[in-house]
PDB file of C-alpha atoms in Angstrom:
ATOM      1  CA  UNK A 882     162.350 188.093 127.995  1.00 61.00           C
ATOM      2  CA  UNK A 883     164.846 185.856 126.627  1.00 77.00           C
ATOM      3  CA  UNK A 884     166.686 186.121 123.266  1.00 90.00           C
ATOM      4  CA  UNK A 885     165.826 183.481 120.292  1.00 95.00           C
ATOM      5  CA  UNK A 886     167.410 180.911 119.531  1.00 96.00           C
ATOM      6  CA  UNK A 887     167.471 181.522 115.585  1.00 97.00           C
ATOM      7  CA  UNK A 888     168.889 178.216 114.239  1.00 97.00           C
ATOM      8  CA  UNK A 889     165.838 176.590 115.845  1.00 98.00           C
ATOM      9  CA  UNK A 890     162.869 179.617 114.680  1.00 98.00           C
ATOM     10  CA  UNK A 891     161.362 179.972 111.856  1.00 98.00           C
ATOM     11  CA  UNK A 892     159.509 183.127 110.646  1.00 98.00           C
ATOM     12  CA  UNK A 893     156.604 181.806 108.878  1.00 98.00           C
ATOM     13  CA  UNK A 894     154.590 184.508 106.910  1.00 98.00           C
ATOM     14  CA  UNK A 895     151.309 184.073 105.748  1.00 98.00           C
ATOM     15  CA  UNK A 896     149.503 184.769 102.914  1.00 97.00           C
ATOM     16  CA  UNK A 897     151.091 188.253 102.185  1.00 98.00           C
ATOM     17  CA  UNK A 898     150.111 187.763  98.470  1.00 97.00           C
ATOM     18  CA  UNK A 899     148.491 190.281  96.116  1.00 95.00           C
ATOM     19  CA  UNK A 900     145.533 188.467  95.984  1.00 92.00           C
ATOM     20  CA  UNK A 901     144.832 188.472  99.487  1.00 93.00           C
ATOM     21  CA  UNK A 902     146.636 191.356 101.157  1.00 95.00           C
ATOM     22  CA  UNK A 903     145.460 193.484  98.126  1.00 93.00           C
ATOM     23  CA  UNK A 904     142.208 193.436  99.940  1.00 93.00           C
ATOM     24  CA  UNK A 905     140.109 195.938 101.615  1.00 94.00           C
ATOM     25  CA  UNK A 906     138.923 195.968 104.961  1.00 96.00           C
ATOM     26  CA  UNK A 907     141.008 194.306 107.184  1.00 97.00           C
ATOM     27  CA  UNK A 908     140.736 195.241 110.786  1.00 97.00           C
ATOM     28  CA  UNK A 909     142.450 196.154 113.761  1.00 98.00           C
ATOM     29  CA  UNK A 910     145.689 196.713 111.341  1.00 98.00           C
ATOM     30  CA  UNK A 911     145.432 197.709 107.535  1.00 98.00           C
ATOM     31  CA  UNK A 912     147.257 195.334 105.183  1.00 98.00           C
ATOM     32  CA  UNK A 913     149.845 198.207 104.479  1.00 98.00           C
ATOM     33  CA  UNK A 914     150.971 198.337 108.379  1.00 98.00           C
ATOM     34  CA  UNK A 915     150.940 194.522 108.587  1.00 98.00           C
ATOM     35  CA  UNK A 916     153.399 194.599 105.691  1.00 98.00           C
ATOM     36  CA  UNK A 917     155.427 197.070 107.456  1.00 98.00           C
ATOM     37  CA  UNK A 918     155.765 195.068 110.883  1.00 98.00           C
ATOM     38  CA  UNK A 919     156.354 192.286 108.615  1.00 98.00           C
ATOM     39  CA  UNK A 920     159.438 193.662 106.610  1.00 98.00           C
ATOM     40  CA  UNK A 921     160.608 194.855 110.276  1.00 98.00           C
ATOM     41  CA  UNK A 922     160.876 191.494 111.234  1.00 98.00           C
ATOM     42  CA  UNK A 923     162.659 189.810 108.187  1.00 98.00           C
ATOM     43  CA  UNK A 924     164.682 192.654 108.263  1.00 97.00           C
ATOM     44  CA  UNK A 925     166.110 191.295 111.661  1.00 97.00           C
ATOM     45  CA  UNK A 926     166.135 187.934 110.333  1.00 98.00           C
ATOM     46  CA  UNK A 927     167.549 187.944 107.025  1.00 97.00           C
ATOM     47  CA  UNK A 928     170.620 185.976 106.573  1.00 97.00           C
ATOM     48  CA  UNK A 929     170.463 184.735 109.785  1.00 97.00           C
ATOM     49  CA  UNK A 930     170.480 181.262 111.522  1.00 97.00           C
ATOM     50  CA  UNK A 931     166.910 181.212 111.275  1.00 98.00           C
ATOM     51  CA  UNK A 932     164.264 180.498 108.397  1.00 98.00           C
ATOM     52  CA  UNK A 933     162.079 182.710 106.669  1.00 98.00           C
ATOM     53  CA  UNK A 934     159.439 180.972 104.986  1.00 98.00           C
ATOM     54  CA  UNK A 935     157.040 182.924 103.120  1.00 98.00           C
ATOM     55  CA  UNK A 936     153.674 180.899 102.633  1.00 98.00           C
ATOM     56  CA  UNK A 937     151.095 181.441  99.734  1.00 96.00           C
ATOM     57  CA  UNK A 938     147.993 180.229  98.066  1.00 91.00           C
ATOM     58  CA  UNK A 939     149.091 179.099  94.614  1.00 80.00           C
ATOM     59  CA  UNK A 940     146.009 177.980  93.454  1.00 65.00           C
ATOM     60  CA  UNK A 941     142.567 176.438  94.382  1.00 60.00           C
ATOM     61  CA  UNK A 942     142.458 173.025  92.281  1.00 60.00           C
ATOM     62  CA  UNK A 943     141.777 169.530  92.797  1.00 58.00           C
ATOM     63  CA  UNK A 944     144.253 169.502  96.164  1.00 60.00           C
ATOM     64  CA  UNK A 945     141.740 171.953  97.726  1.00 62.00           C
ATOM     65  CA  UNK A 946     139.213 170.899 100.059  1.00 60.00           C
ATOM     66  CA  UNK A 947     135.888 171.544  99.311  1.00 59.00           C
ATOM     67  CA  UNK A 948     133.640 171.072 102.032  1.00 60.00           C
ATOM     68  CA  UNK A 949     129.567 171.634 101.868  1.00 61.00           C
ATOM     69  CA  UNK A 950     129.080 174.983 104.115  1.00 59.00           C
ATOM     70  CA  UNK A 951     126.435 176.923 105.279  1.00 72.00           C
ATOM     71  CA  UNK A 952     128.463 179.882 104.304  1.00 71.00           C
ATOM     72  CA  UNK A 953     128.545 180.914 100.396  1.00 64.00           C
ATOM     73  CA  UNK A 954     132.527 180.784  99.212  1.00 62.00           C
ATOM     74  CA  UNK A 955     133.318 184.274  97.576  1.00 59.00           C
ATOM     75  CA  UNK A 956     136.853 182.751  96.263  1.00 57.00           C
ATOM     76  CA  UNK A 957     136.846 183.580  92.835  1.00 56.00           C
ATOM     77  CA  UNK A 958     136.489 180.622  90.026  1.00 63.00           C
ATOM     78  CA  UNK A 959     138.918 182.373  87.654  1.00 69.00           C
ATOM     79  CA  UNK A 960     141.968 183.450  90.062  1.00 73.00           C
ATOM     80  CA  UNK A 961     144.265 186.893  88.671  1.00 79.00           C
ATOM     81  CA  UNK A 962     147.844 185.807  87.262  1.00 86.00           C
ATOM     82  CA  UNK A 963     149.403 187.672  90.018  1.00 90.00           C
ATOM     83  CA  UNK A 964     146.872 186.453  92.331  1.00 89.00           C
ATOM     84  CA  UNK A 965     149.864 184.527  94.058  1.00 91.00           C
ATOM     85  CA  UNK A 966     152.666 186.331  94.042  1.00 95.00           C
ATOM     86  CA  UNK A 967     154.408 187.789  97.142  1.00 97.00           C
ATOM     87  CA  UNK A 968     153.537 191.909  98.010  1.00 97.00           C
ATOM     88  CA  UNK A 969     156.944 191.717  99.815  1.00 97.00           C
ATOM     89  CA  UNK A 970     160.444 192.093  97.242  1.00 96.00           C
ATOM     90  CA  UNK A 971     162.154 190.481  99.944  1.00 97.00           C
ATOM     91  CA  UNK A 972     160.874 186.975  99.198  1.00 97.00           C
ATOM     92  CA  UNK A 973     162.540 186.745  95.796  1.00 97.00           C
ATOM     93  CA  UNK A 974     165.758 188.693  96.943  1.00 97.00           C
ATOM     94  CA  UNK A 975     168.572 186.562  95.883  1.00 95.00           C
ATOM     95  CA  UNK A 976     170.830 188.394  98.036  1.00 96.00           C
ATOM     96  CA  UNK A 977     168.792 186.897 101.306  1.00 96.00           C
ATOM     97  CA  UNK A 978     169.997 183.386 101.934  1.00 96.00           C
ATOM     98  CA  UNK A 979     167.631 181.931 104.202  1.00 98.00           C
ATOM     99  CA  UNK A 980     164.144 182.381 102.505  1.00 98.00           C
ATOM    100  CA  UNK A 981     162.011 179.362 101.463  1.00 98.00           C
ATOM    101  CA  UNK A 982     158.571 179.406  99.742  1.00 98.00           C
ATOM    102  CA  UNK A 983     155.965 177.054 100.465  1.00 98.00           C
ATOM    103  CA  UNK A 984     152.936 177.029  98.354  1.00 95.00           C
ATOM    104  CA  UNK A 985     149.284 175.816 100.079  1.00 94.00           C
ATOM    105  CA  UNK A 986     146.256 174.284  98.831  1.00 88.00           C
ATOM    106  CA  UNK A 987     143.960 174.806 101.795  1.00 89.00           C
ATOM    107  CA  UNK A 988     143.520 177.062 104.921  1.00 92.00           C
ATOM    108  CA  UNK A 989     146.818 175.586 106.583  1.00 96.00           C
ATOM    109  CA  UNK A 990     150.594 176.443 105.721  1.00 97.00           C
ATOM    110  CA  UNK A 991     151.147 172.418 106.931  1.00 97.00           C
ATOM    111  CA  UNK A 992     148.369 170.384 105.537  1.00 93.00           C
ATOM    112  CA  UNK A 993     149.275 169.165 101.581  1.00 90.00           C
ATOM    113  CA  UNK A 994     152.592 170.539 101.616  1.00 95.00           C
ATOM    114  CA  UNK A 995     156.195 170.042 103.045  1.00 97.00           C
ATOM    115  CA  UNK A 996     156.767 172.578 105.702  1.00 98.00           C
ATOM    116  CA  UNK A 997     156.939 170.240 108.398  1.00 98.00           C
ATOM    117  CA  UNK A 998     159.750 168.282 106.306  1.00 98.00           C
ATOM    118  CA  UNK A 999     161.659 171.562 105.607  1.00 98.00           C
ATOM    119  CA  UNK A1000     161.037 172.416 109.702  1.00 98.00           C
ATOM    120  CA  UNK A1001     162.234 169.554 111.095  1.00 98.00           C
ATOM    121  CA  UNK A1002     165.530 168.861 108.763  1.00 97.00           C
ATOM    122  CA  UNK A1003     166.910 172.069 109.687  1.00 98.00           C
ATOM    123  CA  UNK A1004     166.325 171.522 113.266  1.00 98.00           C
ATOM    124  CA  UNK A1005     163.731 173.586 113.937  1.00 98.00           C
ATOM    125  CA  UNK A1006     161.162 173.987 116.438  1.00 98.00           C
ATOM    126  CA  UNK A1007     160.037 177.185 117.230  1.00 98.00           C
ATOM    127  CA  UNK A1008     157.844 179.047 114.751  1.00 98.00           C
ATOM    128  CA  UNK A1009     157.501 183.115 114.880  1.00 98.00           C
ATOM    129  CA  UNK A1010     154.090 183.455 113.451  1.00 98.00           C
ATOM    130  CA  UNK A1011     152.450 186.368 111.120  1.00 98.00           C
ATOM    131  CA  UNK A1012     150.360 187.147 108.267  1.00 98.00           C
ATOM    132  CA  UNK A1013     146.925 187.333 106.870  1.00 98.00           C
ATOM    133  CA  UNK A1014     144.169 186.771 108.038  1.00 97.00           C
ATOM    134  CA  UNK A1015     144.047 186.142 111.516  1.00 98.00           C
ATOM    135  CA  UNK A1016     140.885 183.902 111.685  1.00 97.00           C
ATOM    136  CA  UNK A1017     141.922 181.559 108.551  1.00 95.00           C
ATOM    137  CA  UNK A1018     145.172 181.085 107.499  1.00 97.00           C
ATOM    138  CA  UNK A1019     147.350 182.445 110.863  1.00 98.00           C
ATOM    139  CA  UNK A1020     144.796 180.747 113.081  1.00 98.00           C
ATOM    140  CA  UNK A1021     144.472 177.282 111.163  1.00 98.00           C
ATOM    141  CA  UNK A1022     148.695 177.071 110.636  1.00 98.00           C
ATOM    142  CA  UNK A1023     149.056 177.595 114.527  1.00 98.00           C
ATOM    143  CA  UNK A1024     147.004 174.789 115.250  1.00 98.00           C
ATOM    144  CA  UNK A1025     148.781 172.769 112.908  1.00 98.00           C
ATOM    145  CA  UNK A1026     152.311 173.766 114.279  1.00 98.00           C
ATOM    146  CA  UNK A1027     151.262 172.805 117.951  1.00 98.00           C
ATOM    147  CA  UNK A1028     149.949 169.807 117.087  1.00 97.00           C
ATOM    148  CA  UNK A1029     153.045 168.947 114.966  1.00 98.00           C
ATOM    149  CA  UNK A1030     154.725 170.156 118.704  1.00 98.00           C
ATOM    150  CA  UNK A1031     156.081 173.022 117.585  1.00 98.00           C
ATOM    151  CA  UNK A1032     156.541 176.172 120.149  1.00 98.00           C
ATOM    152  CA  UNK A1033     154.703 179.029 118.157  1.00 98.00           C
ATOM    153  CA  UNK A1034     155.175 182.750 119.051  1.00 98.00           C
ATOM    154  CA  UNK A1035     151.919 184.841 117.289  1.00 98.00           C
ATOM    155  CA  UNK A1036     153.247 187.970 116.563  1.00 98.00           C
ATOM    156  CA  UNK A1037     150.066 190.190 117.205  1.00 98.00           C
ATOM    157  CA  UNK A1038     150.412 193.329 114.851  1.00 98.00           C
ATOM    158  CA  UNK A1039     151.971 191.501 112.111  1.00 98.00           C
ATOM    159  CA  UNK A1040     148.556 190.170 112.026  1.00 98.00           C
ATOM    160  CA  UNK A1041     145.136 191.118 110.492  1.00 98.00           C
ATOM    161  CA  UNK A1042     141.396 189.976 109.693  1.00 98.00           C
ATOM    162  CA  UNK A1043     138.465 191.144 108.350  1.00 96.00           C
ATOM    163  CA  UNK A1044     137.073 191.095 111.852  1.00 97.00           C
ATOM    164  CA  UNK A1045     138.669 192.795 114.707  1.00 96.00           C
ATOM    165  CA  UNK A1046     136.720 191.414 117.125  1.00 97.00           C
ATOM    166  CA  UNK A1047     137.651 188.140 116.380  1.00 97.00           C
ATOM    167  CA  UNK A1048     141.249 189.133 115.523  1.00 98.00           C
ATOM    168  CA  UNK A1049     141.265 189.997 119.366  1.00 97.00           C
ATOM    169  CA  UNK A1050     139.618 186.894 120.260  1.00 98.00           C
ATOM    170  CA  UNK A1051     141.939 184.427 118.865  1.00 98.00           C
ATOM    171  CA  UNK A1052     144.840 186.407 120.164  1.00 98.00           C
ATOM    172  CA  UNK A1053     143.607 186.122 123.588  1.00 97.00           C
ATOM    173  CA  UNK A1054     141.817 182.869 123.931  1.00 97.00           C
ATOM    174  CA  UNK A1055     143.719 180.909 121.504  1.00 97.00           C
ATOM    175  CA  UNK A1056     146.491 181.630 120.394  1.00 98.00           C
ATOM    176  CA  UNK A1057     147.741 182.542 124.021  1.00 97.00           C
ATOM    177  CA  UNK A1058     146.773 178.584 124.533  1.00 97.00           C
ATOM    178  CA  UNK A1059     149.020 177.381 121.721  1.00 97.00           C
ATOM    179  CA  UNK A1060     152.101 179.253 122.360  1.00 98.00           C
ATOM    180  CA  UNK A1061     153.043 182.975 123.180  1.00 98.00           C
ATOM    181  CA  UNK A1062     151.480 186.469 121.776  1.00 98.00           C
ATOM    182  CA  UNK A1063     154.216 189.175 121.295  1.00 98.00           C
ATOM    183  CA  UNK A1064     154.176 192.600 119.491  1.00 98.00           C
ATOM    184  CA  UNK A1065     156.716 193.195 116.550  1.00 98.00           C
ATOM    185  CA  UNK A1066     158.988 195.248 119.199  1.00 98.00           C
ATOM    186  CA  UNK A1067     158.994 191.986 121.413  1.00 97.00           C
ATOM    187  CA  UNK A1068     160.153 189.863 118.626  1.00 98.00           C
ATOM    188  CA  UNK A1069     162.813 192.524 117.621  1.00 97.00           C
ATOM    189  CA  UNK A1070     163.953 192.800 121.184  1.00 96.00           C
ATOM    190  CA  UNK A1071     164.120 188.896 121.262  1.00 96.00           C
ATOM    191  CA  UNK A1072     166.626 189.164 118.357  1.00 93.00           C
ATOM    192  CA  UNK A1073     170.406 188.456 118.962  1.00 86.00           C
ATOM    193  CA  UNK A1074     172.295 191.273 117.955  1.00 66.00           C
ATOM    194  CA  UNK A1075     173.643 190.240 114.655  1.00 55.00           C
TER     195      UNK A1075
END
């Protein structure tokens, strides 16, 4: 396994907001542990070479989409003030130098917004992938990052979904298409000593 190349990866989180990972019910990995492989990983990255961009849902207005669906949307109208603020201190540390927010309107971390922009004038081209959930945001930002040609690395246990079945499905059918699946250890391992 080689090591990374950190002034061309970016760790791109998503969705580890209080009104999402404050959720119950998330499946094969509890929000909590998610969290915790998650701080393991910016841990290794912080002021680094690389990027850490923490992704959120700021709000649904006009910029959403809002397709007709068979399924009923359980988004609440009236969002919480906190709704979209970051579970993890580590995205508003000032002491961390290499930590960019991006704030999404839809499913994707790409679509509506300027991560691509921040990617590519820093170099980059490798994205180190986590978050929540599997099946929406992790799954629809992937897809957007290969076809924007980016390499993406899923990191599997800094994942989670409300279904574990298809948590396990994307991992192996998928997201094993787009890019790589690794474990938390294999992206530590993968780290440069610092």
């Amino acid at each position: 396994m080689s090591n990374l190349e950190l002034k061309k990866t970016a760790l791109v989180l998503i969705d580890l907001q209080k009104g999402i990972a404050g959720r119950t019910g998330f499946t094969p990995y509890s929000a909590q542990a998610v969290i915790e492989k998650n701080k393991k990983i910016v841990e290794a990255f912080k002021n680094t070479e690389a990027l850490i961009v923490f992704v959120h849902v700021k709000n649904y207005g006009p910029e959403t989409l809002h397709p007709h669906t068979d399924t009923l949307n359980t988004t609440p109208q009236v969002l919480p003030t906190d709704y979209a603020e970051f579970v993890m201190e580590e995205a508003y540390d000032q002491e961390i130098h290499n930590v960019i927010h991006v704030a999404k309107h839809n499913w994707g971390a790409f679509y509506g917004t300027d991560l691509d922009v921040q990617l590519r004038r820093r170099g980059i081209d490798q994205i180190i992938l986590t978050g929540i959930a599997t099946t929406i945001g992790c799954d629809t930002t992937a897809r957007e990052a290969f076809q924007h040609g980016y390499q993406v690395i899923a990191v599997e246990d800094a994942m989670t979904d409300f279904n574990g079945e298809l948590h396990t499905a994307i991992m192996e059918n998928i997201f094993s298409r787009l890019g790589r699946v690794r474990t938390t250890q294999q992206i530590l391992d993968m780290c440069p000593v610092k």
